[in-house]
Short mmCIF file of C-alpha atoms in Angstrom, two decimals:
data_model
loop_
_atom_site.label_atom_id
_atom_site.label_comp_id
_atom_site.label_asym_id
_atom_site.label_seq_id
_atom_site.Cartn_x
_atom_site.Cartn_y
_atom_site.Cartn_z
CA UNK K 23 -9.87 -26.00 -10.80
CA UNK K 24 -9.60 -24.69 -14.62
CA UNK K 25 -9.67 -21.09 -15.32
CA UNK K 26 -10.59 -21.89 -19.06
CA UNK K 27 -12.68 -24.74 -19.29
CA UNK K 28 -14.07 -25.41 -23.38
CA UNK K 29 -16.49 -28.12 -23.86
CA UNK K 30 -17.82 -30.04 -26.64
CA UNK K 31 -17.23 -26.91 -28.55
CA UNK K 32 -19.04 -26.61 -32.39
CA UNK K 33 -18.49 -23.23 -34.03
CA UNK K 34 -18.26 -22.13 -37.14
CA UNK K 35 -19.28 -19.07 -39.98
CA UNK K 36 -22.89 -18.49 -41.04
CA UNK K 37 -23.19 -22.36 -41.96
CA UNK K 38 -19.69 -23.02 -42.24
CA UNK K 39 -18.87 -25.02 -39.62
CA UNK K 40 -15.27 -25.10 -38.93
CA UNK K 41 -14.91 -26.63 -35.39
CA UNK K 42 -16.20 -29.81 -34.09
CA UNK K 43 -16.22 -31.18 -30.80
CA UNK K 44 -13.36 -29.30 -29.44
CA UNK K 45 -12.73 -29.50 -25.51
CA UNK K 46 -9.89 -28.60 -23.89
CA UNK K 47 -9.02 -26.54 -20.57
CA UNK K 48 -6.23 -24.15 -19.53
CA UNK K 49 -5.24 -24.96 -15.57
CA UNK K 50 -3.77 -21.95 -13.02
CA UNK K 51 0.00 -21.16 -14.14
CA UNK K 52 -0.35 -22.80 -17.25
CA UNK K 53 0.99 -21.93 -20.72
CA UNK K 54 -1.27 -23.77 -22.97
CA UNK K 55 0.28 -23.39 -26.97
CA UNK K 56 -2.56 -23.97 -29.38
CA UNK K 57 -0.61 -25.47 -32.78
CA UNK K 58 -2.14 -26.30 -36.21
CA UNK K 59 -1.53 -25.68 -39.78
CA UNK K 60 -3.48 -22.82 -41.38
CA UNK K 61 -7.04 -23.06 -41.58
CA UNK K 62 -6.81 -25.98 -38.97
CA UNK K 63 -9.57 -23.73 -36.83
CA UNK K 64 -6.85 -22.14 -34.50
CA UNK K 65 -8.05 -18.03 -34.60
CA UNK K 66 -11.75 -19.90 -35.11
CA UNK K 67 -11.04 -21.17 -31.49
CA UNK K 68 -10.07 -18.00 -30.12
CA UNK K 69 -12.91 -15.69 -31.95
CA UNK K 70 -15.02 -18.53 -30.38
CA UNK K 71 -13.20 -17.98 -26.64
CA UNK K 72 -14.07 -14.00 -27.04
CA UNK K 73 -17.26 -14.18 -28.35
CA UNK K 74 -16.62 -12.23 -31.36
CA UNK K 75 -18.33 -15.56 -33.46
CA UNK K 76 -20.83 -16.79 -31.12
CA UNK K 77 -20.55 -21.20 -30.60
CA UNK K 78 -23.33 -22.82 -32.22
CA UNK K 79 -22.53 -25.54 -29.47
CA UNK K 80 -20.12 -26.28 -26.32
CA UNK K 81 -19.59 -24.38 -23.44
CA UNK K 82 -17.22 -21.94 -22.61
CA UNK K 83 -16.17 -21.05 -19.09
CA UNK K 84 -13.25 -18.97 -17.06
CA UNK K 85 -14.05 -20.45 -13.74
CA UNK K 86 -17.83 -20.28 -13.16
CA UNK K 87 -18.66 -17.86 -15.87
CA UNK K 88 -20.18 -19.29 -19.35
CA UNK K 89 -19.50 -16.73 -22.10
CA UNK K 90 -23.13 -17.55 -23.48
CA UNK K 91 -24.79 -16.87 -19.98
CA UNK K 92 -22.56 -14.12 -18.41
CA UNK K 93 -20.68 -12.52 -21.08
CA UNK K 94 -19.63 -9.48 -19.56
CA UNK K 95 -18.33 -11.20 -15.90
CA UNK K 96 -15.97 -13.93 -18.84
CA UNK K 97 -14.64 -11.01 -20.60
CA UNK K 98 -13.62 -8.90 -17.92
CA UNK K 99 -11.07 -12.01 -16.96
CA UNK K 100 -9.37 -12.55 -19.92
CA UNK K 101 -7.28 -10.36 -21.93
CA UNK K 102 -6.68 -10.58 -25.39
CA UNK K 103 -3.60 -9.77 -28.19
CA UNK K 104 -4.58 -10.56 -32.02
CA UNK K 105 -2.41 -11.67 -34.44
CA UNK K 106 -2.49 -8.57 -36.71
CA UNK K 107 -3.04 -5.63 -34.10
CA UNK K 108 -6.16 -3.54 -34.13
CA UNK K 109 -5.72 -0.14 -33.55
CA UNK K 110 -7.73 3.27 -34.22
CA UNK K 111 -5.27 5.26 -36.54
CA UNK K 112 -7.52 8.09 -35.58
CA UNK K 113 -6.25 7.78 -31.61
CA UNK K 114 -2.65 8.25 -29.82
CA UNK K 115 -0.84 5.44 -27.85
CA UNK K 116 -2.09 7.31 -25.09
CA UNK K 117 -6.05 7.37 -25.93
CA UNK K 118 -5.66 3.93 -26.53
CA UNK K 119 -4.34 2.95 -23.36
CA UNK K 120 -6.84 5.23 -21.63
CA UNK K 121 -9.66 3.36 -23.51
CA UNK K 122 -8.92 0.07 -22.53
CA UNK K 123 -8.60 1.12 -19.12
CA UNK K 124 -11.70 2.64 -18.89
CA UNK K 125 -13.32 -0.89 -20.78
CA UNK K 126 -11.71 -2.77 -17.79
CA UNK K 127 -12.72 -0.28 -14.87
CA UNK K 128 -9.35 0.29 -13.89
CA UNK K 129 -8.80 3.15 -11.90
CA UNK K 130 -6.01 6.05 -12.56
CA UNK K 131 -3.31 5.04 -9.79
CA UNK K 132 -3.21 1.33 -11.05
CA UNK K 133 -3.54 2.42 -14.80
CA UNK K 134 -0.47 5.12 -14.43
CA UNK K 135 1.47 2.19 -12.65
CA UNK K 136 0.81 -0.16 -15.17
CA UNK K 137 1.13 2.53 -18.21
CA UNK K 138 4.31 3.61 -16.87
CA UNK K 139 5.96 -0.12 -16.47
CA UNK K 140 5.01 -0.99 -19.77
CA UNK K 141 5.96 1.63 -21.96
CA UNK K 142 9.47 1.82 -20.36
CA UNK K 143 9.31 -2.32 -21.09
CA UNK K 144 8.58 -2.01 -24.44
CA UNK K 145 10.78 1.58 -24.75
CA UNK K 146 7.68 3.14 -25.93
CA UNK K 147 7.65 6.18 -23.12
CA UNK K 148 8.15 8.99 -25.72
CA UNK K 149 5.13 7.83 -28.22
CA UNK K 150 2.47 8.37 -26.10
CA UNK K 151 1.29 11.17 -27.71
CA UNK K 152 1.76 9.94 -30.98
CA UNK K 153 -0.98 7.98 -33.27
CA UNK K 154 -0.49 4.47 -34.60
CA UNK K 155 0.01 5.36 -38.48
CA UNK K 156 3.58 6.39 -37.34
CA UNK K 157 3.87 3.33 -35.62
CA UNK K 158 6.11 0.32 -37.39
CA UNK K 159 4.37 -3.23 -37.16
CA UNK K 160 6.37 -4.47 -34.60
CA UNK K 161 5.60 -0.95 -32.49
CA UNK K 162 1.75 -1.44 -33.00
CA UNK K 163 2.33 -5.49 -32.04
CA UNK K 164 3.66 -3.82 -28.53
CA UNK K 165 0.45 -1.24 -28.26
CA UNK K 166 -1.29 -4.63 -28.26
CA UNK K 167 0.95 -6.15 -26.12
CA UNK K 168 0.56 -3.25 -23.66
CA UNK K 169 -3.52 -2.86 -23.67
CA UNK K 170 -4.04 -6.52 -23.12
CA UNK K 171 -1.28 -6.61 -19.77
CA UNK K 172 -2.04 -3.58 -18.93
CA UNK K 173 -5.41 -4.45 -16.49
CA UNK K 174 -5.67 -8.22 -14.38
CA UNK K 175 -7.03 -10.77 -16.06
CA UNK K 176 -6.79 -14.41 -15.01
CA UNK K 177 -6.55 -15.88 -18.67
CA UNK K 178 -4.33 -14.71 -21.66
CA UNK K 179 -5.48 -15.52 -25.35
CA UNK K 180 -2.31 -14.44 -26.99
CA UNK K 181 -2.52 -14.91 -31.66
CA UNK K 182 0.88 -15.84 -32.83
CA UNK K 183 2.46 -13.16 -30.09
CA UNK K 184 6.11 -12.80 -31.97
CA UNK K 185 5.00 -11.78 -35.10
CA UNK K 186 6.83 -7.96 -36.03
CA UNK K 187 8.52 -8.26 -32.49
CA UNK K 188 12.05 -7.43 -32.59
CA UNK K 189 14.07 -10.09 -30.62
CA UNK K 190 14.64 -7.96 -27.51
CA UNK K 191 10.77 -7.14 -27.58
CA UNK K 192 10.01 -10.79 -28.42
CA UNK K 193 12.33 -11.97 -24.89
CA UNK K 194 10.20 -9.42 -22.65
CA UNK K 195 7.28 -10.58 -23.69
CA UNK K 196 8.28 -14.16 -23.20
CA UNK K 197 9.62 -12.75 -19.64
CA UNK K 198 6.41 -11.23 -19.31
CA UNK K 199 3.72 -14.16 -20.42
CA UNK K 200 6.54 -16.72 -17.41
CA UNK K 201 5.77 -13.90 -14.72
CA UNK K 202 2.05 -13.71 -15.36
CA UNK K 203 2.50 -18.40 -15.32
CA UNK K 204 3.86 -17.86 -12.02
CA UNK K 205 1.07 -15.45 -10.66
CA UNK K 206 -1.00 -18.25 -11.16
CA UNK K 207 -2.85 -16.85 -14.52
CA UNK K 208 -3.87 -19.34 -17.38
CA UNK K 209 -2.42 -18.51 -21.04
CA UNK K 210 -3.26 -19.81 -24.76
CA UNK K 211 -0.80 -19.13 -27.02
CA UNK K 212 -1.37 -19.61 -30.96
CA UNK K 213 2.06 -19.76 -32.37
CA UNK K 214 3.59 -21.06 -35.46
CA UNK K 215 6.99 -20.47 -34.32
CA UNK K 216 7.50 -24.23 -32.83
CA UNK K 217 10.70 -24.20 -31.27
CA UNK K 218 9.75 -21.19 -29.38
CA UNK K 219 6.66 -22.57 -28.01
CA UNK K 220 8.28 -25.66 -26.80
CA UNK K 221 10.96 -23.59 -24.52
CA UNK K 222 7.86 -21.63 -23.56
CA UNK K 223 4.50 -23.92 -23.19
CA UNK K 224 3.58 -26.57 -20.39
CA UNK K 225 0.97 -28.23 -22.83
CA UNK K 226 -0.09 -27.82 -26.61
CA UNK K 227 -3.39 -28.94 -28.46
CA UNK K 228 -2.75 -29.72 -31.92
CA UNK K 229 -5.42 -29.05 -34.31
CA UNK K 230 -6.05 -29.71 -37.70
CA UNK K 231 -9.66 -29.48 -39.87
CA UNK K 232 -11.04 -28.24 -37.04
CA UNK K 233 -10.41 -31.22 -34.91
CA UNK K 234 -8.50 -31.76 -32.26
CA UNK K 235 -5.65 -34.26 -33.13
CA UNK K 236 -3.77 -34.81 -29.83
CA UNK K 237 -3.39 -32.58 -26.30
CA UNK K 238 -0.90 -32.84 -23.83
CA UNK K 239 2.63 -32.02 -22.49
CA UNK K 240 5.79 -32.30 -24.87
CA UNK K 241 6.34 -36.04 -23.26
CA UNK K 242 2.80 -36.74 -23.85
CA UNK K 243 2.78 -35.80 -27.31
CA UNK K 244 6.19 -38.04 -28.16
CA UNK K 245 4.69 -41.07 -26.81
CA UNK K 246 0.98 -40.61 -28.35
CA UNK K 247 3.01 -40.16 -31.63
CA UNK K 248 5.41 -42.61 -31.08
CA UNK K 249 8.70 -40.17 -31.58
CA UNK K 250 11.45 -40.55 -29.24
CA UNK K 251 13.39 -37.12 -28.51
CA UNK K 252 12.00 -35.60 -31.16
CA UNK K 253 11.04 -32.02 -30.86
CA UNK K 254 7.78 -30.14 -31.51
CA UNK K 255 8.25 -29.95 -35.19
CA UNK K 256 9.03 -33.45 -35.38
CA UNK K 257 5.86 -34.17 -33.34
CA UNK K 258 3.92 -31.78 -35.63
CA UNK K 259 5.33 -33.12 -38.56
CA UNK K 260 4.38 -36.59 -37.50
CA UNK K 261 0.67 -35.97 -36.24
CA UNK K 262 -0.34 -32.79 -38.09
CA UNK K 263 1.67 -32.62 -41.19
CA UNK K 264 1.04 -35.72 -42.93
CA UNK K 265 -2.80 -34.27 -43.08
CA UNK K 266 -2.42 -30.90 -44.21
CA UNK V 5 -20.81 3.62 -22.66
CA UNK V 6 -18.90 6.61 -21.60
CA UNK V 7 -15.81 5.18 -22.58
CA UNK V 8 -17.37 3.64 -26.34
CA UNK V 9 -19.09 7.42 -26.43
CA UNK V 10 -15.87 9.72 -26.21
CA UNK V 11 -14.03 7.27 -28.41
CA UNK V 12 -16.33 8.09 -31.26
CA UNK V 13 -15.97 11.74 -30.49
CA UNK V 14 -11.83 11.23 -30.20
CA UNK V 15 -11.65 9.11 -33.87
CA UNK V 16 -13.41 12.27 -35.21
CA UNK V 17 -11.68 15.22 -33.95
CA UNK V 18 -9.63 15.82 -37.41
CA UNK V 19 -12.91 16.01 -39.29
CA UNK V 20 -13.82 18.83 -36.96
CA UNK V 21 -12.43 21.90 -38.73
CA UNK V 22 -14.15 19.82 -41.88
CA UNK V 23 -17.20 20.44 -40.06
CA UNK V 24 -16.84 23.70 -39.04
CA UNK V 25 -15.67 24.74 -42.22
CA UNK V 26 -17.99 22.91 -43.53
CA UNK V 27 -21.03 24.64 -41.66
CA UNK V 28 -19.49 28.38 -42.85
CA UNK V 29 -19.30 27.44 -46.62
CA UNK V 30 -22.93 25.68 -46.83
CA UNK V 31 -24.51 28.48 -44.97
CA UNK V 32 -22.88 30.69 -47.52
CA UNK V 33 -23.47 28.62 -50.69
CA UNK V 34 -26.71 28.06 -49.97
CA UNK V 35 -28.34 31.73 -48.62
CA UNK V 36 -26.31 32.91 -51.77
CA UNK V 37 -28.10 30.11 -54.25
CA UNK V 38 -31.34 31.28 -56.14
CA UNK V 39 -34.86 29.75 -55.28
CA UNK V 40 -36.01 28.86 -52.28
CA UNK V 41 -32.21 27.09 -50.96
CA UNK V 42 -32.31 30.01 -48.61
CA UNK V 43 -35.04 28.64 -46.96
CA UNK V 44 -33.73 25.60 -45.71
CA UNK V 45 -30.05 26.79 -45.50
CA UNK V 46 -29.85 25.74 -41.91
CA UNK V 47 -31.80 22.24 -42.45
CA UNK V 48 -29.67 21.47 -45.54
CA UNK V 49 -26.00 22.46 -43.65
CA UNK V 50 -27.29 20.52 -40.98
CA UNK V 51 -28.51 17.55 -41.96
CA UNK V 52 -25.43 17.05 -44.72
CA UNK V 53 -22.74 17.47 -41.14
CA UNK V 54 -25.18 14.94 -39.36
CA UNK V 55 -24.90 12.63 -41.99
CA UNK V 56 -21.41 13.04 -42.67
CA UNK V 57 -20.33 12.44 -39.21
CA UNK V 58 -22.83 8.87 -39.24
CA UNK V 59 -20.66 7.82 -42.16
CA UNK V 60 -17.13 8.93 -40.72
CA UNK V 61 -18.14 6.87 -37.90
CA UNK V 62 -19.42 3.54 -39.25
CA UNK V 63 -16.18 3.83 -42.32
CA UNK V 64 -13.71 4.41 -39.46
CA UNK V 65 -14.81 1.29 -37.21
CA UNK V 66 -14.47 -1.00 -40.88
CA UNK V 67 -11.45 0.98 -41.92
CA UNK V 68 -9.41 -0.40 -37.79
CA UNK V 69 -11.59 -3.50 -38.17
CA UNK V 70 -11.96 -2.37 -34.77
CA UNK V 71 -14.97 -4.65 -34.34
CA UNK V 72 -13.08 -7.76 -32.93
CA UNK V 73 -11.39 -5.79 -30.19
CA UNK V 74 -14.48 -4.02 -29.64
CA UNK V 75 -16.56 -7.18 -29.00
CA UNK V 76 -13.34 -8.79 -26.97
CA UNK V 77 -13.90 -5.82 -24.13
CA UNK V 78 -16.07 -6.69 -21.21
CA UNK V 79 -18.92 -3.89 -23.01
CA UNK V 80 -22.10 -5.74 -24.11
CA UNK V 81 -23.14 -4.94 -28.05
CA UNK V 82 -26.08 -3.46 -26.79
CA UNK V 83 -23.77 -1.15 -25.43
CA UNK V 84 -21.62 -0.87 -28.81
CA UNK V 85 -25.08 -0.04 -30.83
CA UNK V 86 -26.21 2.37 -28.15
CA UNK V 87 -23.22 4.49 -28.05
CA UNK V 88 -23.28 5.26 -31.72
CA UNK V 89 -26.77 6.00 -31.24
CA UNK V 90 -26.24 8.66 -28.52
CA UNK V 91 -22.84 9.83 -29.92
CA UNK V 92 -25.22 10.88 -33.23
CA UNK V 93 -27.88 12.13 -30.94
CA UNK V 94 -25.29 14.18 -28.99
CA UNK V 95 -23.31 15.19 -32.26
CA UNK V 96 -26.57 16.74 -33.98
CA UNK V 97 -27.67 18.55 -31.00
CA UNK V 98 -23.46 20.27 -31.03
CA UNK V 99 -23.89 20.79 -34.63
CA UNK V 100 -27.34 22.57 -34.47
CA UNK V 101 -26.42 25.03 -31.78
CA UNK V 102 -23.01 25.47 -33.79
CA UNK V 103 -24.44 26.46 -37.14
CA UNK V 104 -27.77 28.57 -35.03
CA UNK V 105 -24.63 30.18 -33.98
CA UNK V 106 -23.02 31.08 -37.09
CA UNK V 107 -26.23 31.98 -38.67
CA UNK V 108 -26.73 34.58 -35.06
CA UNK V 109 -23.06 35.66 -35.80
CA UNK V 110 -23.51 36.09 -39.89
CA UNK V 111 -27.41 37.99 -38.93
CA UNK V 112 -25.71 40.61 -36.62
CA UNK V 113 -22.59 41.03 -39.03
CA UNK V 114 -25.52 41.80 -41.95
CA UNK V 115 -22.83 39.27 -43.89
CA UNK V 116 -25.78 36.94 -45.42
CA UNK V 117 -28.98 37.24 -46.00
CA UNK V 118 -30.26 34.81 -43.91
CA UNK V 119 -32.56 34.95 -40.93
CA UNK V 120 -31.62 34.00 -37.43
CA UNK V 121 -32.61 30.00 -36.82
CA UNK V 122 -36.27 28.95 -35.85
CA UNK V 123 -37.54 25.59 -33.80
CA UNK V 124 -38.99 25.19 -36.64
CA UNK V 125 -35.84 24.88 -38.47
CA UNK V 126 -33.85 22.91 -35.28
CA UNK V 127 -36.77 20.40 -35.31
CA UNK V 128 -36.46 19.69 -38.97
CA UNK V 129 -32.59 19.72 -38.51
CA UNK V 130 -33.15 16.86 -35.55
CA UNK V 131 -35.35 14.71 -36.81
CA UNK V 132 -34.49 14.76 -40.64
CA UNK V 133 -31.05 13.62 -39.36
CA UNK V 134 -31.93 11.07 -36.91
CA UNK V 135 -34.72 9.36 -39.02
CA UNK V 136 -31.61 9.16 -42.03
CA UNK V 137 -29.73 7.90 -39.58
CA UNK V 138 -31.96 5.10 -37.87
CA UNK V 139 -32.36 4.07 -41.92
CA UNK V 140 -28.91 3.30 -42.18
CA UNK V 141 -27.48 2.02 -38.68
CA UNK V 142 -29.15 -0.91 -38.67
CA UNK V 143 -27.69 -1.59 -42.40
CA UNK V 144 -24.68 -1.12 -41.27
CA UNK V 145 -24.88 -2.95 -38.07
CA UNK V 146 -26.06 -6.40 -39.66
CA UNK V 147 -23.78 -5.70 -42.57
CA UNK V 148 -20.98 -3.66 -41.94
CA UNK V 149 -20.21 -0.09 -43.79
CA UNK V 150 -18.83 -1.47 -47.03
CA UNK V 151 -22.37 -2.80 -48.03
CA UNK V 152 -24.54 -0.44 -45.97
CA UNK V 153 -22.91 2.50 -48.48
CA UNK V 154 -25.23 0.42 -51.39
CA UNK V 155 -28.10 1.29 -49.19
CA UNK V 156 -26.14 5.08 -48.66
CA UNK V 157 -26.86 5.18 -52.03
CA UNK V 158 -30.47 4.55 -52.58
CA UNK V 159 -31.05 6.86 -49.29
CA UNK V 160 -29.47 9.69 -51.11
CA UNK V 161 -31.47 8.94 -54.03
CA UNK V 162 -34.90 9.06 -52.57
CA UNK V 163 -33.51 11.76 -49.94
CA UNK V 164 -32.67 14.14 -52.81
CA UNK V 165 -34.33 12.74 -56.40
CA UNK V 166 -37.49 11.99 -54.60
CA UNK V 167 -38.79 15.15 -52.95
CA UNK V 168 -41.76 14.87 -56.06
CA UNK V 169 -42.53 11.57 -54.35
CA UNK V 170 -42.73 12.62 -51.03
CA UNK V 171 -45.05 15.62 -52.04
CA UNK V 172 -47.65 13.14 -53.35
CA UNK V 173 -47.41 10.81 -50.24
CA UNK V 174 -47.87 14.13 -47.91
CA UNK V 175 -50.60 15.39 -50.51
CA UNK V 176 -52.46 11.99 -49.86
CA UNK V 177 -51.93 12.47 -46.19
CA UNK V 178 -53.53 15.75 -45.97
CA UNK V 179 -56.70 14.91 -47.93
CA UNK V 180 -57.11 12.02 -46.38
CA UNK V 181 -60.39 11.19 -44.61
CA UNK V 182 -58.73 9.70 -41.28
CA UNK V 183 -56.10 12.05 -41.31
CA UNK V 184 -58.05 15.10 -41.80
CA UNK V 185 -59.56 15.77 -37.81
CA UNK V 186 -55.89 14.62 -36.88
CA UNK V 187 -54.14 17.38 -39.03
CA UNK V 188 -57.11 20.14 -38.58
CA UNK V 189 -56.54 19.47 -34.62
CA UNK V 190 -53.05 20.04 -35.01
CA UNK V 191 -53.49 23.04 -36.91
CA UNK V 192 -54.87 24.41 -34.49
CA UNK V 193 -51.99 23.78 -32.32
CA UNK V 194 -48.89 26.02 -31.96
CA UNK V 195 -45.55 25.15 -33.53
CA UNK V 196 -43.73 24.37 -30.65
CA UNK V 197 -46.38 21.18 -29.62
CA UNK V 198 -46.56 20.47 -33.75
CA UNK V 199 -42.75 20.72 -33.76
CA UNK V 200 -42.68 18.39 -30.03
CA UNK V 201 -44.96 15.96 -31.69
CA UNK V 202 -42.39 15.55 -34.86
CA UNK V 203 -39.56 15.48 -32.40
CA UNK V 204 -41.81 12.74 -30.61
CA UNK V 205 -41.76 10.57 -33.72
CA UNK V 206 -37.77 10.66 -34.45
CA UNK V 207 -37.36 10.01 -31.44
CA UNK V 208 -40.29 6.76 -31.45
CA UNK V 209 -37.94 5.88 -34.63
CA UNK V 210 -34.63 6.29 -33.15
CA UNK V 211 -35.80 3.92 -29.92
CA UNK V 212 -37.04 1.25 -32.91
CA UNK V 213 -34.25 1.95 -35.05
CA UNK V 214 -31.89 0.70 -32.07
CA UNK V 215 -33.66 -1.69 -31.20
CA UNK V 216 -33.36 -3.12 -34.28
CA UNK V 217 -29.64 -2.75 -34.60
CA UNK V 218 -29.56 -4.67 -31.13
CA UNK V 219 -31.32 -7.15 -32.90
CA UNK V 220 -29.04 -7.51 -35.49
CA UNK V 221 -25.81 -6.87 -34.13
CA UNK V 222 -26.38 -9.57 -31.89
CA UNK V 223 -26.38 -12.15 -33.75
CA UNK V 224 -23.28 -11.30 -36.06
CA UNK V 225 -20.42 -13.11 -36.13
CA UNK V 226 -17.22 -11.03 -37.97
CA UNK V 227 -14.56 -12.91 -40.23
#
């Protein structure tokens, strides 16, 4: 069984098209990292996953549900943290919180639970009252961090997760993503921090012009590029980097 | 929706003083103004705080680029266009009893000379602001708010510059020979069915309005 399951997958901007044919799935307890140079088609791929740009072609699925035919059952199982986070400057920590939880049908007991365990995670417990324009990068980064762990998804679609994370903030969250692996949950994880991702991934996809040049485990990915011990930059370097 | 309804009230809450303030000083600019501004002092206030809060809302969404986590949440974008829809809906009809309030408050006080606020006045309040408002939603919703304020523009233009317009379209309305049993009948009608009939027609606008922006919002794909 997958829990994210992309098919034959064509997407693209008004007639832009910027993917083509990509297919790939995301198994139970899996860390899937999603590599490529910029431009390759990487945040295309996840905009594509959430249906903020709708696929001109493909399927996508968490388990039975096709975003195209059942948007609303798909989006209630994944969870999502962008790459640059999105936040109302106009709302405090705790409105945001509050919102999300009320998006995701959570009730109060859970959300307090959750709300509490996350702020004291991310040391956060005395800004709940405050609003985001007070908020460093790497503070807003956690707000993100927070809304998107904060209900039960089954899949994670996590856009380059460390960037403006202090280190200690960077290792929960990498604590964090491992526990959610072992609960069985399905994660895709954009990253351009390489060595990182290969301590942290099971599997990568590496794409590049919108294509996908080559998916599998870190041993899969040596042989298929012919590298012995080399590491994921190496591997990069060999299959990606050549074509940038 | 409730939770996409009380956001757009939450983002707003600092412009509220702006709008109560707001309310005080174009009630008194305008029952203090010569000509006939005293007249429509309460659809004027109104329909300005209406509009106002429309724009607040669409600049704030494009401001967060709040759109992409917006469309990530399991809420459909029918539900996204709706909510702004009934938060406007539910923000004129606070605004209306706010400044009928004031103008109460400012009657009994003998502070202005203004008269206390009519149906007449709260339907023109209503469905000047919603029609203005179903005019530039759907703008914004198949083109976000940096290009819908082009179309804020020209709206502001005919709105204000083209009252002369208006007078002649009206004019040709009245004297028309279709239209004439239709507005003799209503004549003949009291001002609370003439006024429920307006009302009838925002509203008729407002439904096709958002369905429109349905339309359109559907179909968008954001960078």
């Amino acid at each position: 069984m997958n829990l994210l399951d992309i098919q034959n997958l064509y997407s693209g901007y008004d007639k832009v098209k910027v993917l083509n044919d990509i297919s790939f799935r995301v198994k139970p307890g899996e860390i899937l990292g999603l590599i490529g140079p910029n431009g390759a088609g990487k945040t295309t791929i996840i905009k594509s996953i959430l249906g903020i740009v709708p696929p001109s072609n493909g399927t996508i699925k968490i388990l039975q549900y096709d975003i195209k035919e059942n948007p609303l059952e798909f989006k209630r199982r994944v969870a999502y943290v962008p790459e640059v986070p999105l936040l109302y400057d106009e709302m405090t920590l705790l409105e945001h919180l509050e919102f999300t939880a009320m998006s995701h049908g959570l009730d109060k007991e859970n959300f307090e639970k959750r709300m509490k365990e996350l702020l004291k995670l991310f040391r956060l417990e005395d800004k709940l009252h405050y609003f985001p324009n007070s908020f460093s990068k790497g503070m807003k980064q956690k707000v993100m961090v927070i809304c998107a762990f904060l209900y039960d998804p089954i899949v994670y679609i996590i856009d380059e997760p460390f960037m403006g994370l202090d280190p200690r903030a960077t290792m929960d969250f990498i604590d964090l993503i491992k526990l959610k692996k072992e609960e069985g949950k399905g994660i895709l994880m954009s990253t351009h921090i390489l060595d990182t991702a290969e301590k942290v991934c099971d599997r990568f996809i590496l794409v590049n012009c919108g294509q996908i040049e080559a998916v599998g485990t870190m041993e899969e990915l040596r042989q298929y590029g012919n590298i012995k011990d080399g590491s994921l930059a190496d591997v990069y370097d060999k299959l990606v980097g050549d074509k940038e | 929706m409730l939770n996409l309804i009380k956001k757009e009230f939450l983002v707003q809450r600092k412009y509220s003083l702006i709008f109560f303030g707001y309310s005080i000083f174009m009630l008194i600019v305008l029952s203090l103004s010569p000509g006939g501004a005293v007249e429509s002092v309460y659809a004027v206030a109104g329909v300005t705080i209406i509009y106002m809060f429309v724009q607040y809302s669409c600049a704030i969404e494009d401001k967060n680029n709040s759109e992409k986590i917006l469309n990530s949440l399991p809420v459909s974008r029918n539900k996204i266009v709706f909510s702004k829809f009934i938060s406007v809906i539910l923000f004129s009809v606070f605004i209306t009893v706010i400044i009928g309030l004031l103008g109460e408050l400012f009657t009994k006080l003998s502070f202005l000379y203004i008269k206390k606020i009519s149906i007449e006045e709260i339907i023109s309040i209503l469905t000047t602001a919603w029609i203005l408002a179903s005019v530039y939603l759907p703008i914004y919703f198949k083109f976000g708010d940096i290009k819908a304020k082009l179309f804020n523009i020209i709206i502001f233009f005919v709105f204000f510059s083209g009252s002369l317009l208006f007078n002649s379209i009206i004019k040709i309305f009245f004297q028309n020979s279709f239209t004439m049993p239709i507005i003799d009948s209503l004549s003949n009608q009291g001002p609370i069915i003439i006024g429920g009939i307006i009302l009838l027609i925002a509203i008729i606008i407002v439904t096709l309005s958002a369905a429109i922006s349905t339309k359109v919002y559907y179909n968008r794909e954001f960078n």
